[in-house]
PDB file of C-alpha atoms in Angstrom:
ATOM      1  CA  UNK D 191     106.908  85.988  71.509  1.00 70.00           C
ATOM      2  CA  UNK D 192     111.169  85.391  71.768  1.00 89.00           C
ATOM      3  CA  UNK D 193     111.804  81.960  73.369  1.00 94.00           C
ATOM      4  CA  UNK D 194     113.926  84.153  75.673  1.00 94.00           C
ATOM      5  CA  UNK D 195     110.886  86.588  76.769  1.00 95.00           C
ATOM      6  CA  UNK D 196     108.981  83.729  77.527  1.00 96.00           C
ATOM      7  CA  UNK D 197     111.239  82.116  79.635  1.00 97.00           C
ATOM      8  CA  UNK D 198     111.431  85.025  81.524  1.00 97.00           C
ATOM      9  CA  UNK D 199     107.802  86.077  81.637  1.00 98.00           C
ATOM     10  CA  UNK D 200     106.706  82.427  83.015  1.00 97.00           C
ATOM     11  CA  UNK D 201     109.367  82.311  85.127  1.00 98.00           C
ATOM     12  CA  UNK D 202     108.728  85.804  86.626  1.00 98.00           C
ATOM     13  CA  UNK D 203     105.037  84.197  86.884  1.00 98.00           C
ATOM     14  CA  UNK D 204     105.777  81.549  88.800  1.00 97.00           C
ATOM     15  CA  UNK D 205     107.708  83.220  91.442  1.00 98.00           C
ATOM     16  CA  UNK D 206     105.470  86.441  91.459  1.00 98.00           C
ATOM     17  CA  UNK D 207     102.184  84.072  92.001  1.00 97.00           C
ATOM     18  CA  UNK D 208     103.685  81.995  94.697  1.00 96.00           C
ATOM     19  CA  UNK D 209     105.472  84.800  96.646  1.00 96.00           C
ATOM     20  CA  UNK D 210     104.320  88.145  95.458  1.00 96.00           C
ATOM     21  CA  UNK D 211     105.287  90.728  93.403  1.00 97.00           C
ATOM     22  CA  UNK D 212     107.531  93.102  95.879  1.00 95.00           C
ATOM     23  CA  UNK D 213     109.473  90.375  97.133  1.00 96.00           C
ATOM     24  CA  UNK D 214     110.658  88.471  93.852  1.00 97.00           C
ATOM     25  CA  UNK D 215     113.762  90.239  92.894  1.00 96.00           C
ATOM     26  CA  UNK D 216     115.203  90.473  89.695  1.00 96.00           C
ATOM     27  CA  UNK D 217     117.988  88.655  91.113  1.00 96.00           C
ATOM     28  CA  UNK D 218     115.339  85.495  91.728  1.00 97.00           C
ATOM     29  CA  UNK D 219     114.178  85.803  88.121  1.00 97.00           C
ATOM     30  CA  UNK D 220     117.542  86.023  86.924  1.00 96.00           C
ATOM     31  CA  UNK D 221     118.961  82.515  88.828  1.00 96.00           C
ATOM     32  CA  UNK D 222     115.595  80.642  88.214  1.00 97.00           C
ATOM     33  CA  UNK D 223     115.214  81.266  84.959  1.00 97.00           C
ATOM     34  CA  UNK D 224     118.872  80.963  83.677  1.00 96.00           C
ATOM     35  CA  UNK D 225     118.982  84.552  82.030  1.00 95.00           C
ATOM     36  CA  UNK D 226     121.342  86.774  82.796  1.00 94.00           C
ATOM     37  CA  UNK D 227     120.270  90.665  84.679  1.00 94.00           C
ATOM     38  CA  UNK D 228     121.350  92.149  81.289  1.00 95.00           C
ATOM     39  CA  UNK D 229     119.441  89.587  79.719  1.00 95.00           C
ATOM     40  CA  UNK D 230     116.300  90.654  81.461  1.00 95.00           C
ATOM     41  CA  UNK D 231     117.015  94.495  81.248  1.00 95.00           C
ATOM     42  CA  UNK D 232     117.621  94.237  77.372  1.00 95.00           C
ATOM     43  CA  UNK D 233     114.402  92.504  76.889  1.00 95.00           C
ATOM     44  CA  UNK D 234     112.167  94.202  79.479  1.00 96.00           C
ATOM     45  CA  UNK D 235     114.009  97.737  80.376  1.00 96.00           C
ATOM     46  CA  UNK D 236     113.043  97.322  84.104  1.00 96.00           C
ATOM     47  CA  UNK D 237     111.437  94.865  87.113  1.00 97.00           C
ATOM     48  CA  UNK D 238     108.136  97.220  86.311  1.00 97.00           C
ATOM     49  CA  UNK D 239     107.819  96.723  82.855  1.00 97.00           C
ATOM     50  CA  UNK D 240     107.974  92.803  83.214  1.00 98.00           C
ATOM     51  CA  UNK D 241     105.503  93.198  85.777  1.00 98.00           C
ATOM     52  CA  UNK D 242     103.159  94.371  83.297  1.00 98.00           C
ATOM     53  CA  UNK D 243     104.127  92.143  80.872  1.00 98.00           C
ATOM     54  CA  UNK D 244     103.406  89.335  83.229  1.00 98.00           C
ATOM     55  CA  UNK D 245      99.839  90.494  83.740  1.00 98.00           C
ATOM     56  CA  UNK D 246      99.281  90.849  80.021  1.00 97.00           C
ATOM     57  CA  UNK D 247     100.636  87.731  79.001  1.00 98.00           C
ATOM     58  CA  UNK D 248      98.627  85.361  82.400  1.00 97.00           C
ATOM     59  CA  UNK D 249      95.393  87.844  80.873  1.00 98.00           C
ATOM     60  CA  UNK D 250      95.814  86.934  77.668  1.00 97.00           C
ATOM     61  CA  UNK D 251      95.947  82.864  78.269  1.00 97.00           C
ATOM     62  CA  UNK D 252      93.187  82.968  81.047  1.00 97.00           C
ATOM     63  CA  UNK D 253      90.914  84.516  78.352  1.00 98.00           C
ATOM     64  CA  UNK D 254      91.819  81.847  75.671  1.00 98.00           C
ATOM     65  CA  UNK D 255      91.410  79.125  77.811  1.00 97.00           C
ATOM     66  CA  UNK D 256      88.130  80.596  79.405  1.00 98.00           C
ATOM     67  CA  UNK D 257      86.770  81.368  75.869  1.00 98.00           C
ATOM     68  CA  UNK D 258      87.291  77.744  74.945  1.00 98.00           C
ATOM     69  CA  UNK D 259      85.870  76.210  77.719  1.00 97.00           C
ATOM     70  CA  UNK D 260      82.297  78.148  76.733  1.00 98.00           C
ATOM     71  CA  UNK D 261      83.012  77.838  73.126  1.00 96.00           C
ATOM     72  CA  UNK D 262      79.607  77.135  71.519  1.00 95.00           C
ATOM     73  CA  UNK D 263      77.516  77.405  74.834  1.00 96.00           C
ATOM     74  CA  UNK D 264      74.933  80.445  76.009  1.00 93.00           C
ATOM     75  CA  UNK D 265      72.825  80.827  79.058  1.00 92.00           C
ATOM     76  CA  UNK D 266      73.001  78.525  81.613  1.00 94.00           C
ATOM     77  CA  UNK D 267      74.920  76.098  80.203  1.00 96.00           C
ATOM     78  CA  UNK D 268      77.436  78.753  79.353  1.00 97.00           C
ATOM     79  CA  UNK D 269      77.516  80.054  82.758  1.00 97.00           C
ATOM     80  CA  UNK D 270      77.642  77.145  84.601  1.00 97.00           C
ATOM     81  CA  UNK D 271      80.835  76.247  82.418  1.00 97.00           C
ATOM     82  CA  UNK D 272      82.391  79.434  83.762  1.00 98.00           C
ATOM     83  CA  UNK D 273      81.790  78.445  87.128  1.00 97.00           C
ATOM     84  CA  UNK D 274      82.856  74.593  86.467  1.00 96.00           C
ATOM     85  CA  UNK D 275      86.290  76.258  84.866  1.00 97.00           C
ATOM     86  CA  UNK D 276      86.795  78.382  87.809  1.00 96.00           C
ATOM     87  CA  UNK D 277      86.679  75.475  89.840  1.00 94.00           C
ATOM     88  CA  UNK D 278      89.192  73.495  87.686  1.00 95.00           C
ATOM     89  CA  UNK D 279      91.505  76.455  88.044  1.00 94.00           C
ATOM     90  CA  UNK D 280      90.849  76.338  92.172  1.00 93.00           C
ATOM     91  CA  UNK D 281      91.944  72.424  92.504  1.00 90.00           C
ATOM     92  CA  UNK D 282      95.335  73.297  91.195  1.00 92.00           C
ATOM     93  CA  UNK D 283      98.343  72.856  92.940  1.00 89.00           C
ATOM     94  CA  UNK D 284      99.615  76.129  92.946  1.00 92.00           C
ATOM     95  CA  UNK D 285      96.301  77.749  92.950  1.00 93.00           C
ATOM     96  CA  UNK D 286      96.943  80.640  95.295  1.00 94.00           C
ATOM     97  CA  UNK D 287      94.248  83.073  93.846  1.00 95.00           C
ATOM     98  CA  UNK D 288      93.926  86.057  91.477  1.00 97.00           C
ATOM     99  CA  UNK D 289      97.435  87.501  90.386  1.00 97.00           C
ATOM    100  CA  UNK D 290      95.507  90.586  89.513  1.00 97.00           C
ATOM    101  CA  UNK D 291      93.967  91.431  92.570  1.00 96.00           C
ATOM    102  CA  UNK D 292      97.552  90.376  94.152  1.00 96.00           C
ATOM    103  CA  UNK D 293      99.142  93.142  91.632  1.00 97.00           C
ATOM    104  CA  UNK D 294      97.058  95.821  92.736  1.00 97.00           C
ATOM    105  CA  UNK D 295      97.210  95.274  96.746  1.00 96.00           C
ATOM    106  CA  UNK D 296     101.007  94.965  96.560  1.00 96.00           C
ATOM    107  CA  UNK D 297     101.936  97.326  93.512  1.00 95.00           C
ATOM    108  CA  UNK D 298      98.874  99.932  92.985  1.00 93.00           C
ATOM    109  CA  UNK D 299     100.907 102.695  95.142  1.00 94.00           C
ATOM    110  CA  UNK D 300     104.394 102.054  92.781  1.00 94.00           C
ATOM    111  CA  UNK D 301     102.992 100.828  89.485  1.00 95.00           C
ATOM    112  CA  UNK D 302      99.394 102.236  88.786  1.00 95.00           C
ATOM    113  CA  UNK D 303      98.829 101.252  85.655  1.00 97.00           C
ATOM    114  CA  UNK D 304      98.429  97.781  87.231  1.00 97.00           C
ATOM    115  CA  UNK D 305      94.633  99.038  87.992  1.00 96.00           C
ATOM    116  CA  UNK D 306      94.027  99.498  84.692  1.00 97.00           C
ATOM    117  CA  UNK D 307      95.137  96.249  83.861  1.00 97.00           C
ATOM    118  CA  UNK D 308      92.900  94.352  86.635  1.00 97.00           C
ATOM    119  CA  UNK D 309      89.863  96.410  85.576  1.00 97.00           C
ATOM    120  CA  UNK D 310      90.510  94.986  81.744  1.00 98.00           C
ATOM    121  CA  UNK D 311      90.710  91.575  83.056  1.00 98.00           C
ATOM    122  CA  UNK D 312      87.695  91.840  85.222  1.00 98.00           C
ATOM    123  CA  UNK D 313      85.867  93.394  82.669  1.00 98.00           C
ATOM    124  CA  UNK D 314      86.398  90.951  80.189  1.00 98.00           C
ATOM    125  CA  UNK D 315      84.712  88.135  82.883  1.00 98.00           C
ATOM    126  CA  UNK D 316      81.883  90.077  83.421  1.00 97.00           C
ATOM    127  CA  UNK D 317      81.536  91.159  79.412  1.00 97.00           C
ATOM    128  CA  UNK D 318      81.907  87.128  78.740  1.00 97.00           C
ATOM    129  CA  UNK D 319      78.724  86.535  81.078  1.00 97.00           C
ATOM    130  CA  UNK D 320      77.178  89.497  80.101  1.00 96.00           C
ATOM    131  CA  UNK D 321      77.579  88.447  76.231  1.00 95.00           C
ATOM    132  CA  UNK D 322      75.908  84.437  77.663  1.00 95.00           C
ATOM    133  CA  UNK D 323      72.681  85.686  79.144  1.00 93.00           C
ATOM    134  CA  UNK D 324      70.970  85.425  75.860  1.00 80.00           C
ATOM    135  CA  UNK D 325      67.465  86.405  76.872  1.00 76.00           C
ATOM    136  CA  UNK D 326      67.451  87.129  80.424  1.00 69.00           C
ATOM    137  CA  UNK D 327      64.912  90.029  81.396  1.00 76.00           C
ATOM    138  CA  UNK D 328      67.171  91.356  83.969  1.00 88.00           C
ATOM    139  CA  UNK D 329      70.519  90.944  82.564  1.00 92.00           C
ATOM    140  CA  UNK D 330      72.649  93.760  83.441  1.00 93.00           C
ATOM    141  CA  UNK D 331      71.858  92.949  87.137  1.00 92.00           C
ATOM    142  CA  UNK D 332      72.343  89.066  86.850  1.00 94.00           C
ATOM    143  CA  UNK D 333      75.393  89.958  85.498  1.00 96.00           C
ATOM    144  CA  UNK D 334      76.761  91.577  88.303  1.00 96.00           C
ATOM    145  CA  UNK D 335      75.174  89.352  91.279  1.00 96.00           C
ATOM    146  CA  UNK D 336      77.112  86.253  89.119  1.00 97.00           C
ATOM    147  CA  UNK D 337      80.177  88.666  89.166  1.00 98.00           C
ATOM    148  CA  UNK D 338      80.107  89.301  92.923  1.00 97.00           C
ATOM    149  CA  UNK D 339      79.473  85.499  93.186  1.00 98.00           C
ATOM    150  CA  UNK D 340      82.723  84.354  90.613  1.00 98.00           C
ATOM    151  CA  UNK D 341      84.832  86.989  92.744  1.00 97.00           C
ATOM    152  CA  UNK D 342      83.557  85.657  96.331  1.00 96.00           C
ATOM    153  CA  UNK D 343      84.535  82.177  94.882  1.00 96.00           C
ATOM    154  CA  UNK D 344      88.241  83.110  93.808  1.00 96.00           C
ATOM    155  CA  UNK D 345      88.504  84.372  97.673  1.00 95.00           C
ATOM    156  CA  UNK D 346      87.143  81.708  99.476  1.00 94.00           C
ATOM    157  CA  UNK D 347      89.032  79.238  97.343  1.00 94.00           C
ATOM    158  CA  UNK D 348      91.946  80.525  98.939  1.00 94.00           C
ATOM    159  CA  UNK D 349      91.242  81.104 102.460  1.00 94.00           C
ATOM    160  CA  UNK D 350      89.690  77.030 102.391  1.00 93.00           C
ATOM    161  CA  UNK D 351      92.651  75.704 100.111  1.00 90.00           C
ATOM    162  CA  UNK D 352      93.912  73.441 103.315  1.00 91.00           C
ATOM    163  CA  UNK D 353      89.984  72.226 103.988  1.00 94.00           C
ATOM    164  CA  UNK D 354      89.019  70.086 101.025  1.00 90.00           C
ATOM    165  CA  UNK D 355      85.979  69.109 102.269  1.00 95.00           C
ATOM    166  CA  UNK D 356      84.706  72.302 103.059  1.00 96.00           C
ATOM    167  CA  UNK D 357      86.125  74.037 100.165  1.00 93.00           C
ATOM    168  CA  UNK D 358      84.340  71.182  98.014  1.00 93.00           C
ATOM    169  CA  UNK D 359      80.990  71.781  99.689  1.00 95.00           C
ATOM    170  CA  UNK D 360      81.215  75.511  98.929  1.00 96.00           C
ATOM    171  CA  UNK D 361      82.259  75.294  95.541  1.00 94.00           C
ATOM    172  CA  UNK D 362      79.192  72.602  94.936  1.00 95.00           C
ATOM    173  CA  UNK D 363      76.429  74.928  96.517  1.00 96.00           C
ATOM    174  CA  UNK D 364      78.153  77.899  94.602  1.00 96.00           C
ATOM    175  CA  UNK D 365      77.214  75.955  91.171  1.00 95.00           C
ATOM    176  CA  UNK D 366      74.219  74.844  92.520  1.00 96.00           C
ATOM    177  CA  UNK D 367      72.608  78.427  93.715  1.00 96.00           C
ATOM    178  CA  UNK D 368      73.940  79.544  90.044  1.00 96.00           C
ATOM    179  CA  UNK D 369      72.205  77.150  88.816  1.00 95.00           C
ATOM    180  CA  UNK D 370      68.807  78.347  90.798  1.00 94.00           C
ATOM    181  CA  UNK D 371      69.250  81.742  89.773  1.00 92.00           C
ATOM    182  CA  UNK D 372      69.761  80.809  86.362  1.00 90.00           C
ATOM    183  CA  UNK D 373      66.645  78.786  86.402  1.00 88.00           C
ATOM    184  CA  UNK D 374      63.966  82.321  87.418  1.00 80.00           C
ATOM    185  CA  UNK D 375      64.235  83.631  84.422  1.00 65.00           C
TER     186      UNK D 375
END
């Protein structure tokens, strides 16, 4: 990737994750990052198209970094280590939840592709924990309960990000009923 679409993309990041996508204007990209609007246009044709570029390039490190974090691990250990991640990505500063699910509530009307994108993303998560229940009888379905579990978790991260302590004590019995279910096979 150009040094210059970089800049742009994580800058258009930043601003899109802390405030939203519909009201970051190019104008905001433009001063924050130091590029000028032509700048942008040459490199990205239009505020829609860096959109999506946004969401591929945030996909694309959140599945490196995820696949690392598991890298030689299956079963539980594996999926506790998803879990553990997630939670290292919830004590962030500017944790403020999933930019996906943020794309489509704000853009899915305007930009629909942006569906497509989340469902890739999402996908990928649940094909990762599908892929680490090794020999689980009743995979497919512990699959998707650990799914609905990981996506509950991303929420309620945010709406307890100003309670520590509770948001602490949920994340901790999250890993530990994981850990339960984990343990019937």
């Amino acid at each position: 990737m150009k040094k210059t679409d970089e800049l742009i993309i994580k800058t258009a990041e930043k601003l899109f994750y802390r405030t939203g996508f519909t009201s970051v204007g190019v104008d905001d990209i433009r001063d924050i990052s130091g590029c000028s609007k032509t700048t942008l246009y040459n490199h990205f044709g239009s505020k829609d198209k860096l959109i999506v570029e946004v969401l591929k390039h945030r996909d694309s490190i959140f599945r490196s970094k995820l696949e690392d974090s598991i890298k030689g691990l299956n079963g539980k250990n594996a999926i506790l280590e998803i879990f553990k991640w997630h939670k290292k990505w919830f004590s962030e500063v500017d944790y403020n939840g999933c930019l996906f699910m943020r794309a489509v509530e704000e853009m899915r009307e305007t930009l629909p592709c942006v569906s497509d994108i989340l469902m890739e993303h999402k996908e990928f998560v649940r094909h990762l924990i599908y892929s680490k229940l090794e020999d689980y009888s009743y995979k497919e379905s512990l699959t998707n309960k650990l799914m609905v579990i990981l996506e509950g978790l991303i929420n309620i991260s945010v709406v307890y990000k100003n309670d520590r302590d509770l948001n602490d004590q949920i994340e901790q019995d999250t890993i530990n009923l994981v850990s339960e279910m984990m343990n019937r096979n």
